[in-house]
Coordinates of C-alpha atoms in Angstrom, one line a residue:
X1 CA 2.4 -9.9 -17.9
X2 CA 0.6 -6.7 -18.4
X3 CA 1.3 -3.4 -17.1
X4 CA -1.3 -1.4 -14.8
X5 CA 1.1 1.8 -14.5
X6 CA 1.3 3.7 -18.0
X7 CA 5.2 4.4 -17.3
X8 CA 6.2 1.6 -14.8
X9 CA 6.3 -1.8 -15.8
X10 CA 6.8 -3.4 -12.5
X11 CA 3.9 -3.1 -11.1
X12 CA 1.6 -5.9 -13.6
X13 CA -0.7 -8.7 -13.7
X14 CA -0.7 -11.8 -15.8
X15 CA -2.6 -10.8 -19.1
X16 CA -5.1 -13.2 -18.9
X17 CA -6.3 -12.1 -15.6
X18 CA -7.3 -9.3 -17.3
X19 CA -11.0 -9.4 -17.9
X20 CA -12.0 -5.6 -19.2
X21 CA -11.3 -2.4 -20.1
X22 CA -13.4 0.4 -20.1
X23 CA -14.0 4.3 -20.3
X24 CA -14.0 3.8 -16.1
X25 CA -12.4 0.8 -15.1
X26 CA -9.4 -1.8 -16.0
X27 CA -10.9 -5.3 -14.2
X28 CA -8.7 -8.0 -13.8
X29 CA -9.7 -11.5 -11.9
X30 CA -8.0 -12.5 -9.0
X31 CA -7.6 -16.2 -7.9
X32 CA -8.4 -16.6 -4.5
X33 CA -5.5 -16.8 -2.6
X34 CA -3.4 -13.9 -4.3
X35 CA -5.9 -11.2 -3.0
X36 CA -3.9 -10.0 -0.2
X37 CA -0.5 -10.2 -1.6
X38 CA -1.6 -8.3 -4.7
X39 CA -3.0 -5.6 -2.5
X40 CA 0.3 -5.6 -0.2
X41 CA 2.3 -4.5 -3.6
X42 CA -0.5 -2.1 -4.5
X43 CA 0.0 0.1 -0.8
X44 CA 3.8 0.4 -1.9
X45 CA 2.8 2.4 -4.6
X46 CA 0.7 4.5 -2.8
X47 CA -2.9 2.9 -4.2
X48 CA -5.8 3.9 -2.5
X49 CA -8.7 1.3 -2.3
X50 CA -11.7 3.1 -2.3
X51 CA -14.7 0.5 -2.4
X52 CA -15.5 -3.0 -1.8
X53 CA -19.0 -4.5 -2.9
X54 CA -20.4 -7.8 -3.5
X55 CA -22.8 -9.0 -6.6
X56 CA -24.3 -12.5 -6.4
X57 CA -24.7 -15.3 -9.4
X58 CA -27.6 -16.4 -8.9
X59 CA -27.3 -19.2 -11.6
X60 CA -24.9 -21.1 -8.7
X61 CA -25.5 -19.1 -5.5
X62 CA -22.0 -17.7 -5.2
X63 CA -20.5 -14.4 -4.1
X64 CA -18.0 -12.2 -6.4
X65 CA -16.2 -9.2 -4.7
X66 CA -15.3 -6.0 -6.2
X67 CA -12.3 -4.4 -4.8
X68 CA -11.6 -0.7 -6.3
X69 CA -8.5 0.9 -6.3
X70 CA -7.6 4.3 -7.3
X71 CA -3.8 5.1 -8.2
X72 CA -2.2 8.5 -8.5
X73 CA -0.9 7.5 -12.2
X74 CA -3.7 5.7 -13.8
X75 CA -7.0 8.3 -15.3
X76 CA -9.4 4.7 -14.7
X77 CA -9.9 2.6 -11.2
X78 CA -8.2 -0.1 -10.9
X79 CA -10.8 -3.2 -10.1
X80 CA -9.9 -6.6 -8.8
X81 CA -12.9 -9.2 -8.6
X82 CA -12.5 -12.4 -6.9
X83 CA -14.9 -15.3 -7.1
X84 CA -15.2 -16.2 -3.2
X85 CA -17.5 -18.2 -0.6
X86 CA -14.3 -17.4 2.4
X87 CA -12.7 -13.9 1.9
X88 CA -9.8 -12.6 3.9
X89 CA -10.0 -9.1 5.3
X90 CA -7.9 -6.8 3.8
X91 CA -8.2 -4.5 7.2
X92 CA -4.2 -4.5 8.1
X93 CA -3.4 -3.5 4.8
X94 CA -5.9 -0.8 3.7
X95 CA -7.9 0.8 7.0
X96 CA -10.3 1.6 5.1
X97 CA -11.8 -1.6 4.5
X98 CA -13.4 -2.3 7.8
X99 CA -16.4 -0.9 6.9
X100 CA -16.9 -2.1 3.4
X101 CA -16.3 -5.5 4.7
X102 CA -18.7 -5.5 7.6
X103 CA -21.4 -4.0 5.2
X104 CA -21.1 -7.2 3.0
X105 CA -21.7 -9.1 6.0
X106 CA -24.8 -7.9 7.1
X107 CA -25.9 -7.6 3.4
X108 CA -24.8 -11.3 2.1
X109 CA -23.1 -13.2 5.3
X110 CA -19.7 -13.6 4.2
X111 CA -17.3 -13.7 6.8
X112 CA -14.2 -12.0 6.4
X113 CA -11.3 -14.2 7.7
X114 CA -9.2 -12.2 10.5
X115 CA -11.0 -9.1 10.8
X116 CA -10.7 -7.2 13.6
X117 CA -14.5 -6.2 13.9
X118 CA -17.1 -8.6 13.1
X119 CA -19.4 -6.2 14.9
X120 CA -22.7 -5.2 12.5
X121 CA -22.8 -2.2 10.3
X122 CA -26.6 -1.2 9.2
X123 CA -28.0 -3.6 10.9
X124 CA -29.2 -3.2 14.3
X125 CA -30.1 -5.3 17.2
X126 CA -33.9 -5.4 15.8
X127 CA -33.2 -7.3 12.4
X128 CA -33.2 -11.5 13.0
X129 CA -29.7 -13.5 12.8
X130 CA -29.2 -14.7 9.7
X131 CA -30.8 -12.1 7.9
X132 CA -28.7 -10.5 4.9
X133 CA -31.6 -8.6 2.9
X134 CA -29.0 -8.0 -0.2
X135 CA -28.8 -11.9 -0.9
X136 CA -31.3 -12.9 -4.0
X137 CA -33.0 -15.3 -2.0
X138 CA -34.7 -12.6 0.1
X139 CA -37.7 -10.7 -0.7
X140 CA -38.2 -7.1 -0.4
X141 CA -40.8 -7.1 2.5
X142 CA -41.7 -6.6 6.1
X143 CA -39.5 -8.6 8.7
X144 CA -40.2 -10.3 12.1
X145 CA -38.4 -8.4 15.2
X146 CA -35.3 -10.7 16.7
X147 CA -36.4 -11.5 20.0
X148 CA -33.2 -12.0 21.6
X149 CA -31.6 -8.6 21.0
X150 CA -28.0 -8.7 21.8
X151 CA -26.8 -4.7 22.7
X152 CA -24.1 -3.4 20.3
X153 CA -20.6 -3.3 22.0
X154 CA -19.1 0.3 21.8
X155 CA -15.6 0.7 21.6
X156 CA -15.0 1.6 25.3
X157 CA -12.2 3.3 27.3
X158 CA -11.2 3.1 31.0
X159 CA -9.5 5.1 33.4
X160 CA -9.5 7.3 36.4
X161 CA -12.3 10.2 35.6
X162 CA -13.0 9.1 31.9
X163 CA -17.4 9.2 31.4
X164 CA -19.0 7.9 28.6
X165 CA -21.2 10.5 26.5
X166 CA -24.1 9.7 24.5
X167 CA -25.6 11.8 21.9
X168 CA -28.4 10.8 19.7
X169 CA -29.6 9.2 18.1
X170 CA -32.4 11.1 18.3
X171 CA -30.9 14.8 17.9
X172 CA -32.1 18.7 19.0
X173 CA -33.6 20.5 15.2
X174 CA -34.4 18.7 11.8
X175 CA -31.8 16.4 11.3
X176 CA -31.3 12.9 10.6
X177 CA -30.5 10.4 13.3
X178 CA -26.9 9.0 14.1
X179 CA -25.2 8.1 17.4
X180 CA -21.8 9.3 18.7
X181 CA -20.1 7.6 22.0
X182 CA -17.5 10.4 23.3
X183 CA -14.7 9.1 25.8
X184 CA -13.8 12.1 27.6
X185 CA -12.2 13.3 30.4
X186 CA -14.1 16.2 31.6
X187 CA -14.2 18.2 28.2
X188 CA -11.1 16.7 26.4
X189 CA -12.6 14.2 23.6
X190 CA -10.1 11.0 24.2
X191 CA -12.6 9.2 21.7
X192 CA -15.4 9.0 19.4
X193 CA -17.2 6.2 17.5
X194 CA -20.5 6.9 15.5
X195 CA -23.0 4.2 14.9
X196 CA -25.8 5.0 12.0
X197 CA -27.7 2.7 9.9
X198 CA -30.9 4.2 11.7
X199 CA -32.0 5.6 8.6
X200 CA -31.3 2.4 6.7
X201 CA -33.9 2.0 3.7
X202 CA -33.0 -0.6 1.7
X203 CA -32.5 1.4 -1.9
X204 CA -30.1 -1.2 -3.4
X205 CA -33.0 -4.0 -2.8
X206 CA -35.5 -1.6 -3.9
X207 CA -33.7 -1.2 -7.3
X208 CA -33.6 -4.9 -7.5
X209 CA -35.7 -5.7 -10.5
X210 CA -36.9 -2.2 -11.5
X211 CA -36.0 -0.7 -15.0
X212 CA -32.9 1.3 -15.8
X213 CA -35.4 4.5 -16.2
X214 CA -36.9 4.1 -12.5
X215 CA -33.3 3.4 -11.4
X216 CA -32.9 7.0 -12.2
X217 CA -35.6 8.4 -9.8
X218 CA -34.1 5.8 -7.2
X219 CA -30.4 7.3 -7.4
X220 CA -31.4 10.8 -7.1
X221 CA -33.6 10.0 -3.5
X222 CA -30.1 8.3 -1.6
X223 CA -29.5 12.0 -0.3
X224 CA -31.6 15.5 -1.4
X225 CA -28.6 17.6 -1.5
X226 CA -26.6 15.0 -3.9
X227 CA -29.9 14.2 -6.1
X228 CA -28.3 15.7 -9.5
X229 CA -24.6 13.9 -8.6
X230 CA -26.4 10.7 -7.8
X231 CA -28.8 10.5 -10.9
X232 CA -25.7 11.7 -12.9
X233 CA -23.5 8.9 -11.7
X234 CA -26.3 6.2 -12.1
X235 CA -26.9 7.3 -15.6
X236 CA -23.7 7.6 -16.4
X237 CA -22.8 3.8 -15.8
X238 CA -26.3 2.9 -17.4
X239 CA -24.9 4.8 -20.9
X240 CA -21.9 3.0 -20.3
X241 CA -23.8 0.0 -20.6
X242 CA -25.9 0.6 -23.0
X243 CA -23.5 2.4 -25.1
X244 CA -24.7 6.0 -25.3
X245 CA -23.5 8.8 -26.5
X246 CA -24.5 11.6 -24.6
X247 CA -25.8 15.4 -27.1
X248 CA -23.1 18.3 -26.7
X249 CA -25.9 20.0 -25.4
X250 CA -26.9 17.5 -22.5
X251 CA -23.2 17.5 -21.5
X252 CA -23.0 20.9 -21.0
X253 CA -26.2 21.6 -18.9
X254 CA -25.7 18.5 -16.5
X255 CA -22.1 20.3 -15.9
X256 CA -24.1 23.4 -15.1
X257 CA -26.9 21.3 -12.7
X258 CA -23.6 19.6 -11.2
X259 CA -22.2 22.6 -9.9
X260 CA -25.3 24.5 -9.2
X261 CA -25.7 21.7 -6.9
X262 CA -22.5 22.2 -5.4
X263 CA -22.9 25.7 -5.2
X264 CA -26.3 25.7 -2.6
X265 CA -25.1 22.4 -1.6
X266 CA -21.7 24.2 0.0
X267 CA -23.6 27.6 1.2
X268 CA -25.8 25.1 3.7
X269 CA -22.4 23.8 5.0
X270 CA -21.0 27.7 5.5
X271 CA -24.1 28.6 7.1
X272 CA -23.8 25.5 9.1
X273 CA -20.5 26.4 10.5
X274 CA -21.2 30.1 11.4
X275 CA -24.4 29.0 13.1
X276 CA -22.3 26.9 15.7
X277 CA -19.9 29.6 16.8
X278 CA -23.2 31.9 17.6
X279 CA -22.5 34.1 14.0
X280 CA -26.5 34.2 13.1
X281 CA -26.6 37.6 11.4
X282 CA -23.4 35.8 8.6
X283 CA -25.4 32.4 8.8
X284 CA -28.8 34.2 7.4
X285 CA -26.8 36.2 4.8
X286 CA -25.1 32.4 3.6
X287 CA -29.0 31.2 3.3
X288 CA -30.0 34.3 1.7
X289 CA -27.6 33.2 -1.0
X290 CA -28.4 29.1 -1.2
X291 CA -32.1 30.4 -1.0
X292 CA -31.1 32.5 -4.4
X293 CA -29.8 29.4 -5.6
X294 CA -32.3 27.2 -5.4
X295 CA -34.7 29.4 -6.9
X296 CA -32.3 29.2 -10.0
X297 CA -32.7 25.7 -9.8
X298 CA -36.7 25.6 -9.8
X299 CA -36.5 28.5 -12.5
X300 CA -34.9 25.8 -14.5
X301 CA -35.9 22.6 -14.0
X302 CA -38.9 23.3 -11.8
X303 CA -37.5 21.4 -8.7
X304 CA -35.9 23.6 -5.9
X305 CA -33.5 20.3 -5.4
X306 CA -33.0 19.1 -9.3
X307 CA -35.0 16.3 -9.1
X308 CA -36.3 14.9 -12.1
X309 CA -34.2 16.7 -15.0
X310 CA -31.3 13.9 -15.2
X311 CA -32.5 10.9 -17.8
X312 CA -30.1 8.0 -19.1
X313 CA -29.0 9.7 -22.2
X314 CA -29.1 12.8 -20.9
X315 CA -31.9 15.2 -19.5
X316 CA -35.5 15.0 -19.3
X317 CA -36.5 18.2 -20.7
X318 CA -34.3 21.0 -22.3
X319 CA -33.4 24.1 -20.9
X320 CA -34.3 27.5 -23.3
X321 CA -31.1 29.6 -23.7
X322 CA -33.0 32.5 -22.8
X323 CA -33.6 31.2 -19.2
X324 CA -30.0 30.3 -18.8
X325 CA -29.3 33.9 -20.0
X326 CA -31.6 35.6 -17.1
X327 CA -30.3 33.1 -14.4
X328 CA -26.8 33.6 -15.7
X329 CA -27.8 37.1 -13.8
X330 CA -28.4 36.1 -10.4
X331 CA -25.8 33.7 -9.9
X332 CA -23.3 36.6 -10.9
X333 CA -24.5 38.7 -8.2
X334 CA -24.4 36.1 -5.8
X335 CA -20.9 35.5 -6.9
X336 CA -20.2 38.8 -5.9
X337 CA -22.2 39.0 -2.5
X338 CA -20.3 35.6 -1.5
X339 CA -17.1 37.0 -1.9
X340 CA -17.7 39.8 0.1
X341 CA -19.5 38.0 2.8
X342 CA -16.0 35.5 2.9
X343 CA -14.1 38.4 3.1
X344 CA -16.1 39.9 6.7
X345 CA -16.7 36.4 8.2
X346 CA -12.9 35.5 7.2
X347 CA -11.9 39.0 9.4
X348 CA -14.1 38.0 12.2
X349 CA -11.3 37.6 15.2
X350 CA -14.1 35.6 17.1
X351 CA -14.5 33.1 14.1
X352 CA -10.9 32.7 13.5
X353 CA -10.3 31.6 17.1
X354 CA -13.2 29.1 17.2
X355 CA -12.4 27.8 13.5
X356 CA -8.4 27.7 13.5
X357 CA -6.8 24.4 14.7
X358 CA -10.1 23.4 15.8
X359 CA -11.4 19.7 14.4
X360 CA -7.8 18.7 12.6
X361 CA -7.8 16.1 9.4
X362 CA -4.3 15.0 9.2
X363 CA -3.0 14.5 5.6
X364 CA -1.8 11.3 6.5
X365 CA -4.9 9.6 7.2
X366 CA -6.2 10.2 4.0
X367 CA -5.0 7.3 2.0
X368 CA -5.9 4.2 4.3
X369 CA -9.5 6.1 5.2
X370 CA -10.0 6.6 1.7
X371 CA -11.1 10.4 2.5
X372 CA -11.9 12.5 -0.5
X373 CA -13.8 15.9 -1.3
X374 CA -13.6 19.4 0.6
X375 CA -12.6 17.1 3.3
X376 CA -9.2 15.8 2.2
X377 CA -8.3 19.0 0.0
X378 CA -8.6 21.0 2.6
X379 CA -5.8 18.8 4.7
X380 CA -3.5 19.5 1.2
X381 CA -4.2 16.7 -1.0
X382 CA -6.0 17.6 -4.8
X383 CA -8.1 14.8 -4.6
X384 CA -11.0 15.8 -7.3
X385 CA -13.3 13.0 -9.1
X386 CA -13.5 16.0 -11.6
X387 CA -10.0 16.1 -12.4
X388 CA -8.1 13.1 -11.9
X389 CA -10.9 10.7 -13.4
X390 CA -12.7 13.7 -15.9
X391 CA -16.2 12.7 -17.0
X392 CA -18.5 14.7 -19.2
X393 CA -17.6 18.2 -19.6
X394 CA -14.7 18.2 -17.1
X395 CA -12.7 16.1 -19.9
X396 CA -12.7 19.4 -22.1
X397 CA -13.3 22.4 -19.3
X398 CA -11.4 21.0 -16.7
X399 CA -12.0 23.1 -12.8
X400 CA -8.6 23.4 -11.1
X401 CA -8.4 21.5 -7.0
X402 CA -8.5 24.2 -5.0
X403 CA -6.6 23.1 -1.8
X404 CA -6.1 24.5 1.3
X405 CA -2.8 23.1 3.9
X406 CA -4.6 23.5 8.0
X407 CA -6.7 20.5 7.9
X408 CA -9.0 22.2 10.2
X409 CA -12.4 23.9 10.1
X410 CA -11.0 27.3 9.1
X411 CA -9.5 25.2 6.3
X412 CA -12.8 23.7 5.4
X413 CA -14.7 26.8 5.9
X414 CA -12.1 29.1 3.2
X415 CA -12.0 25.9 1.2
X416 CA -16.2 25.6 1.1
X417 CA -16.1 28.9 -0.1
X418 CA -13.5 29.3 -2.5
X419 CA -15.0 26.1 -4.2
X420 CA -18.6 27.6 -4.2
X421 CA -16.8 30.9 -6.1
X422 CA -15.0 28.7 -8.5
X423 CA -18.5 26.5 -9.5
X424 CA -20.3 30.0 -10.0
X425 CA -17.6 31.2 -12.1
X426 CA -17.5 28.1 -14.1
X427 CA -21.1 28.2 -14.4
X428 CA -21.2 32.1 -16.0
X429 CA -18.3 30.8 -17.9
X430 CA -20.3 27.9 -19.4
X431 CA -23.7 29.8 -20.9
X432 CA -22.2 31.6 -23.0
X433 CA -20.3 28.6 -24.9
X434 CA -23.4 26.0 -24.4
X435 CA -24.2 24.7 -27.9
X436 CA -27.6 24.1 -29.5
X437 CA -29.2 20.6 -30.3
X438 CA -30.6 17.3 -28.5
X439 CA -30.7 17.1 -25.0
X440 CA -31.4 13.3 -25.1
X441 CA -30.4 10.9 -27.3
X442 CA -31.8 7.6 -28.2
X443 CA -30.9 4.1 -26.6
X444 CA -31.2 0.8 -27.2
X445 CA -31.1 -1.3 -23.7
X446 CA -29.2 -4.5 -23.3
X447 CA -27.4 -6.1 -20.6
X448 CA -24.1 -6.0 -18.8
X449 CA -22.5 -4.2 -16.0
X450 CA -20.7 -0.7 -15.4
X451 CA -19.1 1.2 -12.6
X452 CA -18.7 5.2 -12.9
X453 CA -17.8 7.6 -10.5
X454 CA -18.3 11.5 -10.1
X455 CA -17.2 14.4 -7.7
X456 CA -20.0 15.4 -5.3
X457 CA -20.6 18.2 -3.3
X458 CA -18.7 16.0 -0.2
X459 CA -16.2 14.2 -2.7
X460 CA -16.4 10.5 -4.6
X461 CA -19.0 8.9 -5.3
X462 CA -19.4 5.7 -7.2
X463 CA -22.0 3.5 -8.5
X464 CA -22.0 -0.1 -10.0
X465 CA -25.0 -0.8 -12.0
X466 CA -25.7 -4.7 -13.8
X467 CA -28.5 -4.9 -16.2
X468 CA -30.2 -8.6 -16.6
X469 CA -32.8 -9.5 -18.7
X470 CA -33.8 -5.3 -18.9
X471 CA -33.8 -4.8 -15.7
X472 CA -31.6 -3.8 -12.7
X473 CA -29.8 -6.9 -11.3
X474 CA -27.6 -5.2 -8.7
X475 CA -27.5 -1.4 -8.1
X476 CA -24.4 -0.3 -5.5
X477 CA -23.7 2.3 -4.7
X478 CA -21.0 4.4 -2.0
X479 CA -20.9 8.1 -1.1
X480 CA -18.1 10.1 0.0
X481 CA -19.9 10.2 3.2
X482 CA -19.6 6.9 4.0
X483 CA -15.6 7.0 3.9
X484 CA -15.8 11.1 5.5
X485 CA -17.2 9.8 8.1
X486 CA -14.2 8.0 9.9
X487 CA -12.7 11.4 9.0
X488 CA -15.3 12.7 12.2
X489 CA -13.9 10.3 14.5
X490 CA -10.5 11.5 14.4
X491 CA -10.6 15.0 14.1
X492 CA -12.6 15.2 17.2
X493 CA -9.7 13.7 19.1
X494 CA -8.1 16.2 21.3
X495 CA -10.8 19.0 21.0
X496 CA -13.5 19.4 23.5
X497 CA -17.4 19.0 23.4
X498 CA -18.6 22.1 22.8
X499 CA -16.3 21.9 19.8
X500 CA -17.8 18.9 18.2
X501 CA -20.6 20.6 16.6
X502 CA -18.5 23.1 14.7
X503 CA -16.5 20.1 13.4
X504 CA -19.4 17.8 12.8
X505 CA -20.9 20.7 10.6
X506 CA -17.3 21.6 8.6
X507 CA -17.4 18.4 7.2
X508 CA -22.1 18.0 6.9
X509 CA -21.7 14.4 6.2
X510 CA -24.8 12.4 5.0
X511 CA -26.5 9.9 7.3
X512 CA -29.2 9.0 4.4
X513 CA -25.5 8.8 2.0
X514 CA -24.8 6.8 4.0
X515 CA -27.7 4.6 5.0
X516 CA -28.9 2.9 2.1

């Protein structure tokens, strides 16, 4: 037997289950009918599963699943793959999993035996039965309409003076489309379910095929305001693969582009949140300061959103030290104009009363919804990508959780803002100690598989990447949105209508994240 917890023995596998180990990862290979019992003893120690996906072998047609676990006491993810054609759903034991598992049904048509929602995921009443575009055997191209379109069934509730409310998917302003079903009784939100998967664009196919170096460009187009944590992920299990060894120098400025990101990233959702509660005058002075930002960006790279500076060994183009002096500059002063806007939004008795106890994450729900980011430290738990699984520069110049206990928007909003403070610090902090050299090094491309994981500016993201033959075999990938999400449904519960922009906004989850 071989131990997965560093100092508890009880918790172990047989050894030669165990199939890997890796900077990420320890993989171990499940027989078929030990699944569920193996995660049962996981939830007792308080494991956290994270992601299911699916690859195909397309030398026998057969399905392996990837189950990812994430454990309090172990620095690398804990992955259990299982060779399957008939998979049991792991729904009663981890919450969580109802999504991830009706996703690999519409993608490859496995069934998952006693699931509670067989109901579609991504896609909608339009694409033909039997159609799982993910599957090898399908080509990347246009599709024939289904005639006989069967309506989605909404969860539904009954009662005396309980209406149905639809909103979206088509929605008021430039944003992306998604559908949310209140239950209510006159104002009082008794329920929520969101439906999305309109914006659905088939990146995983799309990757199928292309090299590791357009794979790049694809990562960093799932969601604009993720495109550097995206490419970085990507990359980062493509160097895994390929062995690399990422220049001192290339460390360091990704770190910086990481957080920059965060930084604008975080201002849109603080602008977002003052907006709804009718604060316009503090919402242009948050823009003022994300428009700042992304000028920095652009200074440096030439791309208002990153695009185009993260390569697979490390960035495309280097980054002159006097440029990172001048910008150093202008993120200092918005450093300081941040904190002093906090401070008079934060004093605001009209804000306080519409943020506090409004749109409430409960801690408990974070473990079997697999919750993570601004999201779930806001509701007390430290949960940082950064931190408890470092990568790059956060293994050496680690940035401390900051948490916050209220669960609510005022807890997201102090949170949002603390964290943009912290990144600008860390950025000011980093220039001056960046070293000189290489900011890509050399590769030599070969196959295999890796899975990596970074901290976003909405919390975990992970990536699986498998090379064949020099090119990209499966590319998967999962967002923090796509977890945050369920985090939405419940927080609503309770409030009224009016309040459900203010909450949707606390949280700005991704519908293309989500929607691949």
């Amino acid at each position: 037997m071989t131990g997965i917890l560093a100092h508890d023995s009880t918790l172990s596998l047989p050894a030669e289950w165990l199939i890997r180990e890796d900077a990420t990862t320890v993989q171990y290979r499940i027989p078929d009918e030990r699944i569920k019992a193996i995660a049962e003893t996981l939830l007792a120690f308080e494991s956290r599963l994270v992601w299911i996906f699916c690859t195909e072998e397309a030398k026998d047609d057969s399905f392996v699943l990837w189950y990812v676990f994430e454990l309090a006491e172990m620095r690398r993810y804990l992955v259990l793959v299982q060779n399957t054609q008939s998979p049991v759903s792991l729904v009663n034991i981890y919450p969580a999993a109802s999504r991830f598992e009706r996703a690999i049904t519409d993608g490859f048509g496995l069934q998952f035996a006693g699931s509670p929602d067989s109901r579609r995921l991504f896609l909608h009443e339009a694409y033909p039965d039997r159609f799982h575009p993910l599957r090898k055997s399908v080509k990347n191209a246009p599709i024939t309409v289904s005639d006989s379109q069967i309506p989605f069934e909404f969860r539904s509730m009954e009662g005396t003076g309980v209406y149905q409310v639809p909103v979206g998917p088509v929605h008021a302003g430039i944003i992306e489309p998604g559908h949310f079903r209140f239950s209510v009784i006159g104002e009082d939100i008794l329920n929520l379910e969101i439906r999305l998967g309109y914006l659905h664009r088939g990146i995983e196919k799309l990757a199928e095929g292309c090299s590791p170096e357009k794979g790049v460009r694809i990562a960093e187009s799932v969601s604009g305001d993720e495109s550097v944590a995206n490419a970085c992920c990507y990359a980062m299990a493509v160097e895994e693969i390929f062995s690399v060894q990422v220049p001192s120098r290339a460390v360091y400025l990704r770190a910086l582009l990481l957080e920059l990101e965060r930084s604008w990233s975080l201002l849109s959702d603080l602008a977002g949140m003052v907006t709804d509660v009718a604060f316009s005058t503090a919402a242009s002075r948050f823009l003022i300061l994300r428009e700042t930002l992304q000028r920095v960006c652009e200074r440096l790279t030439g791309s208002r959103f990153l695009k185009g500076v993260i390569g697979i060994g490390g960035i495309t183009h280097d980054i002159p030290d006097d440029l990172l002096m001048e910008v150093t500059d202008m993120v200092m002063k918005v450093r300081v104009d941040l904190e002093g806007l906090l401070s008079w939004v934060l004093s605001v008795p009209s804000v306080i009363d519409r943020f506090s106890t409004t749109g409430v994450v409960r801690e408990p729900l974070i473990d079997p919804l697999a919750l993570s980011g601004p999201v779930a430290r806001a509701s007390g738990r430290a949960l940082d990508v950064r931190s408890d699984h470092p990568y790059g520069l956060y293994k050496t110049h680690p940035i401390p959780p900051v948490t916050r206990m209220t669960g609510d928007v005022l807890g997201r909003f102090a949170l949002k803002g603390d964290e943009v403070l912290a990144s600008l610090a860390y950025i000011s902090e980093l220039v001056t100690q960046i070293p000189a050299g290489r900011v890509q090094a050399e590769y030599k491309a070969c196959d295999g598989y890796a899975l990596a994981a970074v901290e976003s500016p909405r919390g975990r993201n992970l990536c699986y990447v498998r090379i064949c033959d020099g090119s990209i075999d499966r590319f998967a990938l999962s967002t923090a949105s796509f977890c945050n999400w369920m985090a939405l449904e419940h927080a609503v519960l309770g409030n009224i209508v009016p309040d459900f922009p203010v909450i949707n906004k606390s949280m700005n989850l991704s519908y293309a994240g989500t929607d691949l």
